[in-house]
Coordinates of C-alpha atoms in Angstrom, one line a residue:
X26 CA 31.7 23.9 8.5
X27 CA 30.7 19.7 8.6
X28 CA 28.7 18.9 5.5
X29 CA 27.4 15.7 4.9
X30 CA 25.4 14.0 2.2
X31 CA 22.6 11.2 3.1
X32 CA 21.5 9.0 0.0
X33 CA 18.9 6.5 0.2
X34 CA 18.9 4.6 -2.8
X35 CA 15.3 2.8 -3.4
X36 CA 14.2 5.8 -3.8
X37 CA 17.2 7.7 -4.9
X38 CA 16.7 10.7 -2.5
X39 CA 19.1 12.7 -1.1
X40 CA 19.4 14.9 2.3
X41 CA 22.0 16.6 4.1
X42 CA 23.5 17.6 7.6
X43 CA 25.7 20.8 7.8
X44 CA 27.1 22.0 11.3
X45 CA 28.8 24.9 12.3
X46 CA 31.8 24.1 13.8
X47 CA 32.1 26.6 16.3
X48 CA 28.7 26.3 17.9
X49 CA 28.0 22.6 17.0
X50 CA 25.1 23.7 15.7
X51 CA 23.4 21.1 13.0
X52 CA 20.6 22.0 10.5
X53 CA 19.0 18.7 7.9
X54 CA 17.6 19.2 5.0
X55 CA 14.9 17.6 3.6
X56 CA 14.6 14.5 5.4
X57 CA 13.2 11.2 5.3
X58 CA 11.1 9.9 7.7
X59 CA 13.5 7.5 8.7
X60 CA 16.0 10.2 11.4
X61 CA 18.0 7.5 12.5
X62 CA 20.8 8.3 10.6
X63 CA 20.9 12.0 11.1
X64 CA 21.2 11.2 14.9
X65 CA 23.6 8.6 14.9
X66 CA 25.7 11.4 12.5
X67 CA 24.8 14.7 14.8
X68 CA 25.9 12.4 17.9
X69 CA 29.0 11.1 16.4
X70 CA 30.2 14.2 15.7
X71 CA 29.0 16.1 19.2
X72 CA 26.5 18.1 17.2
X73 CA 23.0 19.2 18.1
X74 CA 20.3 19.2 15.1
X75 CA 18.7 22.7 16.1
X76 CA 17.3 23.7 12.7
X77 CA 15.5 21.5 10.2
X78 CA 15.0 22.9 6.7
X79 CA 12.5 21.9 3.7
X80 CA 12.3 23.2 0.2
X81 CA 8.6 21.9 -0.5
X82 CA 6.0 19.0 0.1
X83 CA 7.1 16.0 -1.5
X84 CA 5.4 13.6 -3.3
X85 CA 7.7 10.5 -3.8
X86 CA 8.3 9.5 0.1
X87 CA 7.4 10.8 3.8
X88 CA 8.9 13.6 5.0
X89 CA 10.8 13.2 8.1
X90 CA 10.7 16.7 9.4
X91 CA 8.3 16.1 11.9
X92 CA 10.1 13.0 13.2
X93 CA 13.2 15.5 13.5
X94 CA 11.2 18.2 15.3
X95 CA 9.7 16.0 17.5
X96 CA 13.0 14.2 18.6
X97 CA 15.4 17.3 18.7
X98 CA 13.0 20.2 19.5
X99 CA 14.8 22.0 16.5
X100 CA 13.1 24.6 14.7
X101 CA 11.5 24.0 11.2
X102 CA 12.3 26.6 8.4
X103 CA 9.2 25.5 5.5
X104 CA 7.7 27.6 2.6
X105 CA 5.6 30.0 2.9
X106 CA 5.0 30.2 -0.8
X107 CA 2.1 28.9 -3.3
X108 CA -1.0 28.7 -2.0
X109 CA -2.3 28.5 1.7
X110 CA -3.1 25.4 3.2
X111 CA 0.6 23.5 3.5
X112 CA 2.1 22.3 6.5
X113 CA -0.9 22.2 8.9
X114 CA 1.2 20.0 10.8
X115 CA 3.8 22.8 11.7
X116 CA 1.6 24.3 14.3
X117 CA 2.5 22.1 17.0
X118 CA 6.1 22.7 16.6
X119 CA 8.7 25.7 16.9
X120 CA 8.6 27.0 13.3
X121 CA 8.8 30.1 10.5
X122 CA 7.2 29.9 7.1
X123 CA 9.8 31.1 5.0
X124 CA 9.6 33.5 1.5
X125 CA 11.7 34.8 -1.0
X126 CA 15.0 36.2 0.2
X127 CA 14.2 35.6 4.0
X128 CA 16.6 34.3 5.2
X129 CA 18.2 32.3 9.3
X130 CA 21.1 31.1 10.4
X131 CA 22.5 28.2 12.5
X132 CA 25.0 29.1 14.4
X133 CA 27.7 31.0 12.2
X134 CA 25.8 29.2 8.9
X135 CA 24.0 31.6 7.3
X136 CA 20.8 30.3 5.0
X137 CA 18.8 32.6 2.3
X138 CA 15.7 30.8 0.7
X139 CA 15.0 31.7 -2.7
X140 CA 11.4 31.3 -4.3
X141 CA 12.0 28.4 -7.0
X142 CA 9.0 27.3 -8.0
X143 CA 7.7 25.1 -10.7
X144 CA 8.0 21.8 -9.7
X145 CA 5.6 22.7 -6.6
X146 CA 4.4 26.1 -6.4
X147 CA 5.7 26.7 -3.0
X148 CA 9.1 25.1 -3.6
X149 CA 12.3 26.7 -1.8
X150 CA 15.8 26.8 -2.4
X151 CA 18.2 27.7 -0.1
X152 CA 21.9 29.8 -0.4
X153 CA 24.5 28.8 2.3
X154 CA 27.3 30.8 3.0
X155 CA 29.9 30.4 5.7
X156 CA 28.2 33.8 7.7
X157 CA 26.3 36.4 6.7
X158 CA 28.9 38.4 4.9
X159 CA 30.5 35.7 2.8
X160 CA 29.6 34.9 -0.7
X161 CA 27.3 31.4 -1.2
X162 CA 28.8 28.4 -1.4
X163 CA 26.2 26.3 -2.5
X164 CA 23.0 25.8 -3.0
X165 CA 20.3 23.0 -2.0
X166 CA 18.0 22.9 -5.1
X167 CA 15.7 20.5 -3.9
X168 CA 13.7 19.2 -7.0
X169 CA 13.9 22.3 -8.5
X170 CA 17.9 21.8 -9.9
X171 CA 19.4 18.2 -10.6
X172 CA 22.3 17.1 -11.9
X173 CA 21.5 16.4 -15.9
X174 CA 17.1 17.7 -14.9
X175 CA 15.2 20.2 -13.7
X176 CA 12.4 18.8 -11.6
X177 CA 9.1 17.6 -13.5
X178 CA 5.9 20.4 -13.0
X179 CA 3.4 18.1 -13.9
X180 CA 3.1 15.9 -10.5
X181 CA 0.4 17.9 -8.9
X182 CA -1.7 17.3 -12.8
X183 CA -0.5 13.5 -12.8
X184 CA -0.7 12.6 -9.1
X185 CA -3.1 15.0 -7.3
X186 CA -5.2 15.6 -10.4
X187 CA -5.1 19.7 -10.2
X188 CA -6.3 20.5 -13.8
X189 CA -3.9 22.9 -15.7
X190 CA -0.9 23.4 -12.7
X191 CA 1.4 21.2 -15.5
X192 CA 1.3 24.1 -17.6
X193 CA 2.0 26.5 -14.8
X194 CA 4.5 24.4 -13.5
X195 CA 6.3 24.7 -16.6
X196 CA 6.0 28.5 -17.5
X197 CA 7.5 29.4 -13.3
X198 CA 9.9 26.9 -13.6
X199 CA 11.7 28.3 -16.9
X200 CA 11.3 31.7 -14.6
X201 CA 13.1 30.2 -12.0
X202 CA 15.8 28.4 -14.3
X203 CA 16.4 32.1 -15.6
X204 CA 16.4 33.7 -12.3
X205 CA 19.2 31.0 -11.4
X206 CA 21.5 31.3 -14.2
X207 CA 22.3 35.0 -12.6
X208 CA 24.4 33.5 -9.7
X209 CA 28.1 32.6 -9.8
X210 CA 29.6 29.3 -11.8
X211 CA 31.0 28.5 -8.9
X212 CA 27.9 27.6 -6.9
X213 CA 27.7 24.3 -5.9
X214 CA 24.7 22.2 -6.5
X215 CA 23.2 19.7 -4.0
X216 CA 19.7 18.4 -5.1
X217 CA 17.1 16.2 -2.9
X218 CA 17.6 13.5 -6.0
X219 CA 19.9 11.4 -8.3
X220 CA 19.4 9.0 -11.2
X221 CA 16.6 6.7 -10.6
X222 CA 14.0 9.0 -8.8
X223 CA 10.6 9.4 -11.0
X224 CA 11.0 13.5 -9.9
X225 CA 12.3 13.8 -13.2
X226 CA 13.1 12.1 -16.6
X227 CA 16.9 12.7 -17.4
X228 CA 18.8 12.9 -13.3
X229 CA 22.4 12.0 -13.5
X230 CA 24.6 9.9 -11.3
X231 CA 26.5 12.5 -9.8
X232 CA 26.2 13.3 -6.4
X233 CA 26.3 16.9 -6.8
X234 CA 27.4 19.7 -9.3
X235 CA 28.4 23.2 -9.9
X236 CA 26.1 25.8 -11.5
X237 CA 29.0 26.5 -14.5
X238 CA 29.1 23.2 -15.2
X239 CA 25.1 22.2 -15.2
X240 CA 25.0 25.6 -18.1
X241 CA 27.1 24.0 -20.0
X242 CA 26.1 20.0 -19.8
X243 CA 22.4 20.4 -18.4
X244 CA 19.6 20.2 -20.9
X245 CA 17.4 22.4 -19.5
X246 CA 19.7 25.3 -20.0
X247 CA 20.2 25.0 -23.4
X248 CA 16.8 24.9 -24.7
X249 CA 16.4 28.5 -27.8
X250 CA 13.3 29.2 -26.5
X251 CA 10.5 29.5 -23.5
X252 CA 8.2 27.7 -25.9
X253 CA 10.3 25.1 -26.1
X254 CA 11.7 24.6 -22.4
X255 CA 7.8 24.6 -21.5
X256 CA 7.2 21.5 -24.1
X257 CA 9.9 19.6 -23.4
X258 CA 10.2 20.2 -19.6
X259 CA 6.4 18.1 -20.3
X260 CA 7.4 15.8 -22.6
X261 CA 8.6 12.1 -22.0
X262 CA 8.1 12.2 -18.4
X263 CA 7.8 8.7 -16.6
X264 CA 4.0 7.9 -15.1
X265 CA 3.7 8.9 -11.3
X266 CA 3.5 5.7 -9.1
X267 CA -0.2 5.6 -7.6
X268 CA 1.0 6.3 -4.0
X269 CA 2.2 10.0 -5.0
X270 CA -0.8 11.6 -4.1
X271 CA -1.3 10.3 -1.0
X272 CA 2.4 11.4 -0.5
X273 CA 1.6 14.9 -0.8
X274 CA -1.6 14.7 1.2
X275 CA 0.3 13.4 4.1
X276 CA 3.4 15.3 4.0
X277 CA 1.0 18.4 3.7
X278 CA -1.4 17.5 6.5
X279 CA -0.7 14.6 9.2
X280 CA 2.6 13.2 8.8
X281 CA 2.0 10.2 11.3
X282 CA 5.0 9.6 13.7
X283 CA 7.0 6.2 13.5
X284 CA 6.7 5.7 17.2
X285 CA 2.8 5.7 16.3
X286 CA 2.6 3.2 13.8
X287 CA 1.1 -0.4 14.6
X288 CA 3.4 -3.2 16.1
X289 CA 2.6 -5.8 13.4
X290 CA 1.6 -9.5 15.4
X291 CA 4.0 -12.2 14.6
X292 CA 2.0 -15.6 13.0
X293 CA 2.9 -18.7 12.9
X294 CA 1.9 -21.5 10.5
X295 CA -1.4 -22.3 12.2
X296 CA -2.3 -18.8 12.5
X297 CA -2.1 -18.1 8.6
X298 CA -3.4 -21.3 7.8
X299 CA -7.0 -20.1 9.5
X300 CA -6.7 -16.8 7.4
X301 CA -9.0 -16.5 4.5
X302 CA -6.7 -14.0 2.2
X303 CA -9.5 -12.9 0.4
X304 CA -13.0 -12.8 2.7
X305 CA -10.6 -11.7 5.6
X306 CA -9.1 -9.2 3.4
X307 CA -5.5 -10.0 3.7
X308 CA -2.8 -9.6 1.1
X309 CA 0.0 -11.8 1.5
X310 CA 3.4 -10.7 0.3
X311 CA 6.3 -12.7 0.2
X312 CA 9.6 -10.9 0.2
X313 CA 12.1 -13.7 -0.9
X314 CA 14.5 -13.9 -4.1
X315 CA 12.0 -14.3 -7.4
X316 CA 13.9 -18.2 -7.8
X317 CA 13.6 -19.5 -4.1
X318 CA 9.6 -18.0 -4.6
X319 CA 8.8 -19.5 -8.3
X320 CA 10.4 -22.6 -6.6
X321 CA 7.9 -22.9 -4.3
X322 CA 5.3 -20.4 -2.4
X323 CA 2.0 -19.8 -0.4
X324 CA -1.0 -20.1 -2.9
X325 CA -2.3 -16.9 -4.1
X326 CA 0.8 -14.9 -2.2
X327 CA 2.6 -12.0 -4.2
X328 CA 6.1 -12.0 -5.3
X329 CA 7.8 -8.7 -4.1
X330 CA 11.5 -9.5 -3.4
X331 CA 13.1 -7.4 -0.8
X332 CA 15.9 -5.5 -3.2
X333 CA 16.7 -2.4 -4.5
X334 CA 13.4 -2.0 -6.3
X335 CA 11.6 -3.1 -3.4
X336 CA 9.9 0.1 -2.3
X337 CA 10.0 1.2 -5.8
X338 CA 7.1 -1.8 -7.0
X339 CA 5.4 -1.5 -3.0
X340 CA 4.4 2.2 -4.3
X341 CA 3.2 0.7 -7.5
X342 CA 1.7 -2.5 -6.6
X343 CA 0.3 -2.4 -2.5
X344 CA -1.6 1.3 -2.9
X345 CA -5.1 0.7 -1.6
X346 CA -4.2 -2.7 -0.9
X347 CA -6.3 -4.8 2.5
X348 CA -3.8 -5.3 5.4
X349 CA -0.5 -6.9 5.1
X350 CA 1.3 -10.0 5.6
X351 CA 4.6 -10.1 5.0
X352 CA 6.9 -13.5 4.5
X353 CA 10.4 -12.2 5.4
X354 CA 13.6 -13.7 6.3
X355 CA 14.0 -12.9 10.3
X356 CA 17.6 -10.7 9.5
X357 CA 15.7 -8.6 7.0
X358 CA 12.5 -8.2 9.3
X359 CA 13.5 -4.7 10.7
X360 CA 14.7 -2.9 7.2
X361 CA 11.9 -4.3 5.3
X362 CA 9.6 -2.5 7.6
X363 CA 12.0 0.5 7.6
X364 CA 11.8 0.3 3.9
X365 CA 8.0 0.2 3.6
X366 CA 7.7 3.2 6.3
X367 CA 9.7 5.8 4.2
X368 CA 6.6 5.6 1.9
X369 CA 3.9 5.2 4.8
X370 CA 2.9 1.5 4.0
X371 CA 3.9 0.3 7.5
X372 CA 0.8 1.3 8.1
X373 CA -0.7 -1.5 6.3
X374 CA 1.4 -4.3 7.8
X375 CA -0.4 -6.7 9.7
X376 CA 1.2 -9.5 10.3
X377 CA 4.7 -11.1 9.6
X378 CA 5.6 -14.7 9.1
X379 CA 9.4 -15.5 9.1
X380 CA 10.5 -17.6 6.1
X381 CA 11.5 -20.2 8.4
X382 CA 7.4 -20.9 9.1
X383 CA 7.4 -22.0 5.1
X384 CA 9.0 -25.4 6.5
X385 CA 5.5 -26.4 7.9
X386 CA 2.9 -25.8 5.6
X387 CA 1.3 -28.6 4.1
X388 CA 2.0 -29.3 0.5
X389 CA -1.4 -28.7 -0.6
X390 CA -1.4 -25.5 0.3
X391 CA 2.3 -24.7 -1.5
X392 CA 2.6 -23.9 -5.7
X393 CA 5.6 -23.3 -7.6
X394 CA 5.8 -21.1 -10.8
X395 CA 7.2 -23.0 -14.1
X396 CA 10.7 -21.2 -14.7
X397 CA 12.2 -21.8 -18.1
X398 CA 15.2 -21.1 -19.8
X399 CA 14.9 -19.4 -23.5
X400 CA 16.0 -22.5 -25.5
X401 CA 13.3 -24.3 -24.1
X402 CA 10.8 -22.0 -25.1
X403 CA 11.6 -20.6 -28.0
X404 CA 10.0 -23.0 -30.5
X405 CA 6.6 -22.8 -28.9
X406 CA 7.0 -18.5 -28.9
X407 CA 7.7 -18.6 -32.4
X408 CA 4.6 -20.9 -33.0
X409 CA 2.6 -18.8 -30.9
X410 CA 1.3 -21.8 -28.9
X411 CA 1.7 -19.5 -26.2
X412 CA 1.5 -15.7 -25.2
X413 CA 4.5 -13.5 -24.8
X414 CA 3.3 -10.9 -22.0
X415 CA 6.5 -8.4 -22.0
X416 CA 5.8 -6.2 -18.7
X417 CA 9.3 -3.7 -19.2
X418 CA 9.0 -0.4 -20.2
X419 CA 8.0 1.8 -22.8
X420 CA 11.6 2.6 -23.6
X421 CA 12.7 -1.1 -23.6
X422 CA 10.3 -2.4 -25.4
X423 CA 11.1 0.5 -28.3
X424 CA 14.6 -0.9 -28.6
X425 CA 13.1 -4.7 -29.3
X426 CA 11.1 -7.7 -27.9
X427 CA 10.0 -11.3 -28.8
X428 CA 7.9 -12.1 -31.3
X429 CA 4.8 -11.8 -31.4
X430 CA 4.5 -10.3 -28.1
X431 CA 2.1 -8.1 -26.2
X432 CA 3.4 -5.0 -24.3
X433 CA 1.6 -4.7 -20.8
X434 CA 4.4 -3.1 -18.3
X435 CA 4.4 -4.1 -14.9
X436 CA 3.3 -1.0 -13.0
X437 CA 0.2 -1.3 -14.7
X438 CA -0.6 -4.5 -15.6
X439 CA -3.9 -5.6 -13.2
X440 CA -5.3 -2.4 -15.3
X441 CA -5.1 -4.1 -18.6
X442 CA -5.9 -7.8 -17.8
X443 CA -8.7 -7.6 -20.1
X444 CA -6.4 -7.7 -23.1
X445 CA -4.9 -10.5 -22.0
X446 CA -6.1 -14.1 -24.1
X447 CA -7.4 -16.7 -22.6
X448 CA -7.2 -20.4 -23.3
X449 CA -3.2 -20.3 -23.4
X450 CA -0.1 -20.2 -21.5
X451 CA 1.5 -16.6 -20.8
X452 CA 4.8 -16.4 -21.1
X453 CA 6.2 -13.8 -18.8
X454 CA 9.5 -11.9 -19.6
X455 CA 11.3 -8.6 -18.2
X456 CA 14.6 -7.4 -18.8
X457 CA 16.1 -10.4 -16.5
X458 CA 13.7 -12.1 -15.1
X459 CA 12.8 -9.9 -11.9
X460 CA 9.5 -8.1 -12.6
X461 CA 8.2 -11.0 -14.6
X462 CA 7.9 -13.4 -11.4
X463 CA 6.5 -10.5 -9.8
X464 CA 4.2 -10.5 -12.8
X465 CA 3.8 -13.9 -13.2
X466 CA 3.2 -14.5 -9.1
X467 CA 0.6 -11.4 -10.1
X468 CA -1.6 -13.3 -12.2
X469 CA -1.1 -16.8 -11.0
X470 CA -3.0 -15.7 -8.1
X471 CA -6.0 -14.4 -10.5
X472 CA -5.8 -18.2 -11.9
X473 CA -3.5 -17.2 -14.9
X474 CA -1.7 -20.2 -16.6
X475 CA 1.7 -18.9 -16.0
X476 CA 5.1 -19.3 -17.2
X477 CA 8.5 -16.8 -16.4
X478 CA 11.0 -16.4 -18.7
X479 CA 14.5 -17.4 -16.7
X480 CA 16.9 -14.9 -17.7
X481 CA 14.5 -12.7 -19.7
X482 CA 15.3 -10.5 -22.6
X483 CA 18.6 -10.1 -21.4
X484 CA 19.1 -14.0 -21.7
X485 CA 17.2 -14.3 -25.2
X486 CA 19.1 -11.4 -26.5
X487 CA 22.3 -13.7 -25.0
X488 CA 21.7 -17.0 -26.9
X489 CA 20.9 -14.9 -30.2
X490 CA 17.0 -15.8 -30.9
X491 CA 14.9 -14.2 -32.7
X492 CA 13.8 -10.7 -32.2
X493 CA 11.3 -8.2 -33.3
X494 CA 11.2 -4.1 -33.2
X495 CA 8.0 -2.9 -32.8
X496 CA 5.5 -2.8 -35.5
X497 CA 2.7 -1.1 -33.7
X498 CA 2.3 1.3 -30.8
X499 CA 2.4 -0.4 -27.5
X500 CA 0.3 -0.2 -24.6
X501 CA 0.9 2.3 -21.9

């Protein structure tokens, strides 16, 4: 048997390849849209991908079964679980709708799908084992089983806005959690995500697991009651990012193929220059570091630096937005767009102007964002001359902030810029100084007086000013 694990970290999914050696048979599961790398892989190792397995419709990124299918002819093995109406897609390709305990094989492999629902209600599972009369080895758990988590039921209430399913989710889910203690310790444990994925609240680091060891360390295992797996399986879990539903609705209906996706027109200076951003209905989006940006940018152009929260704040901050033009650095041009696809938003790009174009534009048409260091600042915070806007999270802000400062994170802050005062300065501050220039570039371009905190709470915390732990409930 070839195993091998995928991991793409912006969005901390993983997917896998596992080839019978004797037939050179290949099947992936649960892909990303991006198939490159299972290709590359299934050529290196003279493999051919003839199966391609999912264990339910995803919300957090584009499927890439369909890509795989198309490519490779291979077969798809989906659910055929929870309620009608999911992969209308499939028809045009070889496939079986899979349900509980059916089960296929590629080449020697053999591959039983168990019915694990209660993160979706259709989601699969699948047992592989060497052939048909060996025990399991492992098991890909999808987002039903993670390392540390179980996957969250309440997407489909959050996301999709299906009244009730949280509580559903919930109630098959402990089910399924009891159905799955039954199997062996040794089981092995591969799940579609690790720490950082908004599929659940608690995911760990590791890679992968075993089922003894996930009884014994996992959370969800040790709650007394059903009662109180249901509650806290709902409790505490972080807000969906807008472009979930649409997620689902793609990955469920037309998942559109990369090789049909708009070639997005080079511009030059000239050509943006005659661009009205806002009667044209563009949205321009400079993918720079936050410092060389705040140091000097396109008026009324949005900070979204191409790291490893890129596609992470894309979800939150471009859903629903006009057509895109991106600034990017000519040796990033190809991932960026890569990046954006695996959540569908290449669909929105319109244009691209390499960072090298910056070098013409007239001054006039250039700002920069005022970038200061704590010690500078800190006297005029304290006299509240100016207003502290701190745009972390709900859990940072719980464990302190600056004085006298006004919770409005990030992912929803063009939803609350009512509460924001006018008349003043807004001082700008994250963790270390990343989302507030995306904040910061945010507002400026809504005619905000802006300022962003170099360093952010990090560097306050650093130079031991003056802190505060929360005295009221903060905004969500």
């Amino acid at each position: 048997m070839y195993f091998h694990r995928f991991f793409y970290e912006p969005l901390a999914h993983a997917s896998y390849l596992v080839g019978c050696s004797t037939t050179k048979q290949a099947l992936i599961v649960d892909p990303s849209r991006d198939i490159t790398p299972y290709l590359e892989l299934a050529h290196r190792e003279g493999m051919q991908i003839t199966a391609i397995a999912e264990t339910h419709i995803h919300a957090d990124l584009l499927s890439g079964a369909r890509e795989l299918a198309d490519r490779t002819q291979g077969t798809l093995y989906l659910s055929g679980e929870g309620e009608e109406g999911g992969y209308r897609w499939a028809k045009d390709h070889s496939h079986h709708f899979l349900r509980d305990n059916d089960s296929f094989t590629v080449g020697e492999l053999y591959i039983q799908a168990l019915h694990t629902p209660g993160h979706t209600p259709e989601h699969l599972s699948f047992l592989l084992s060497q052939n048909k009369t060996s025990p399991p080895l492992g098991l890909f758990s999808g987002d039903f089983l993670f390392v540390g988590d179980a996957g969250r039921p309440d997407l489909l209430e959050k996301a999709v806005g299906i009244k009730g399913s949280s509580d559903i989710g919930a109630q098959a889910l402990y089910h399924s959690i009891q159905r799955i203690q039954t199997f062996p310790d040794y089981l092995q444990i591969w799940p579609s995500h690790g720490a950082g994925s908004a599929c659940g609240k608690a995911l760990g680091s590791l890679p992968m697991s075993t089922l003894g060891y996930e009884k014994h360390t996992n959370w969800v295992f040790q709650e007394p009651t059903r009662s109180s797996f249901i509650k806290n399986i709902q409790t505490d879990q972080p807000m969906p990012p807008p472009y979930f539903s649409r997620m689902k609705k793609w990955n469920c209906e037309s998942l559109p193929l990369l090789r049909e996706r708009p070639k997005p027109d080079h511009f030059k200076t000239e050509d943006l220059r005659q661009l009205d951003f806002g009667k044209d209905g563009f949205y321009l989006v400079d993918t720079r570091p936050a410092g060389e940006f705040l140091r000097g940018h396109i008026k009324g152009s949005l900070c979204l630096p191409h790291n490893r929260s890129f596609v992470q704040w894309a979800g939150w901050l471009l859903e629903n937005a006009p057509p895109l033009v991106l600034i990017v650095e000519e040796k990033r041009e190809k991932q960026i767009e890569r990046d954006l696809a695996m959540i569908g938003l290449d669909q929105q790009i319109a244009g691209i102007l390499l960072t090298s174009e910056l070098t013409q534009f007239p001054r006039e048409d250039l700002e920069t964002t005022r970038d200061v260091e704590p010690k500078d600042i800190v006297q005029y915070v304290q006299q509240e001359d100016i207003q502290v806007i701190d745009v972390r999270t709900h859990t940072e802000w719980q464990n302190g902030h600056l004085p006298n400062a006004l919770h409005l994170p990030l992912a929803t802050l063009c939803q609350h810029l009512h509460q924001l005062p006018t008349g003043q300065p807004l001082l700008m501050q994250c963790k270390s100084g990343g989302r507030s220039a995306i904040a910061s570039s945010l507002l400026q371009a809504k005619g905000y007086d802006v300022i962003n905190l170099r360093g952010g709470w990090d560097r306050w915390v650093e130079e031991h000013l003056v802190t505060e732990q929360p005295i009221h409930t903060p905004s969500s």
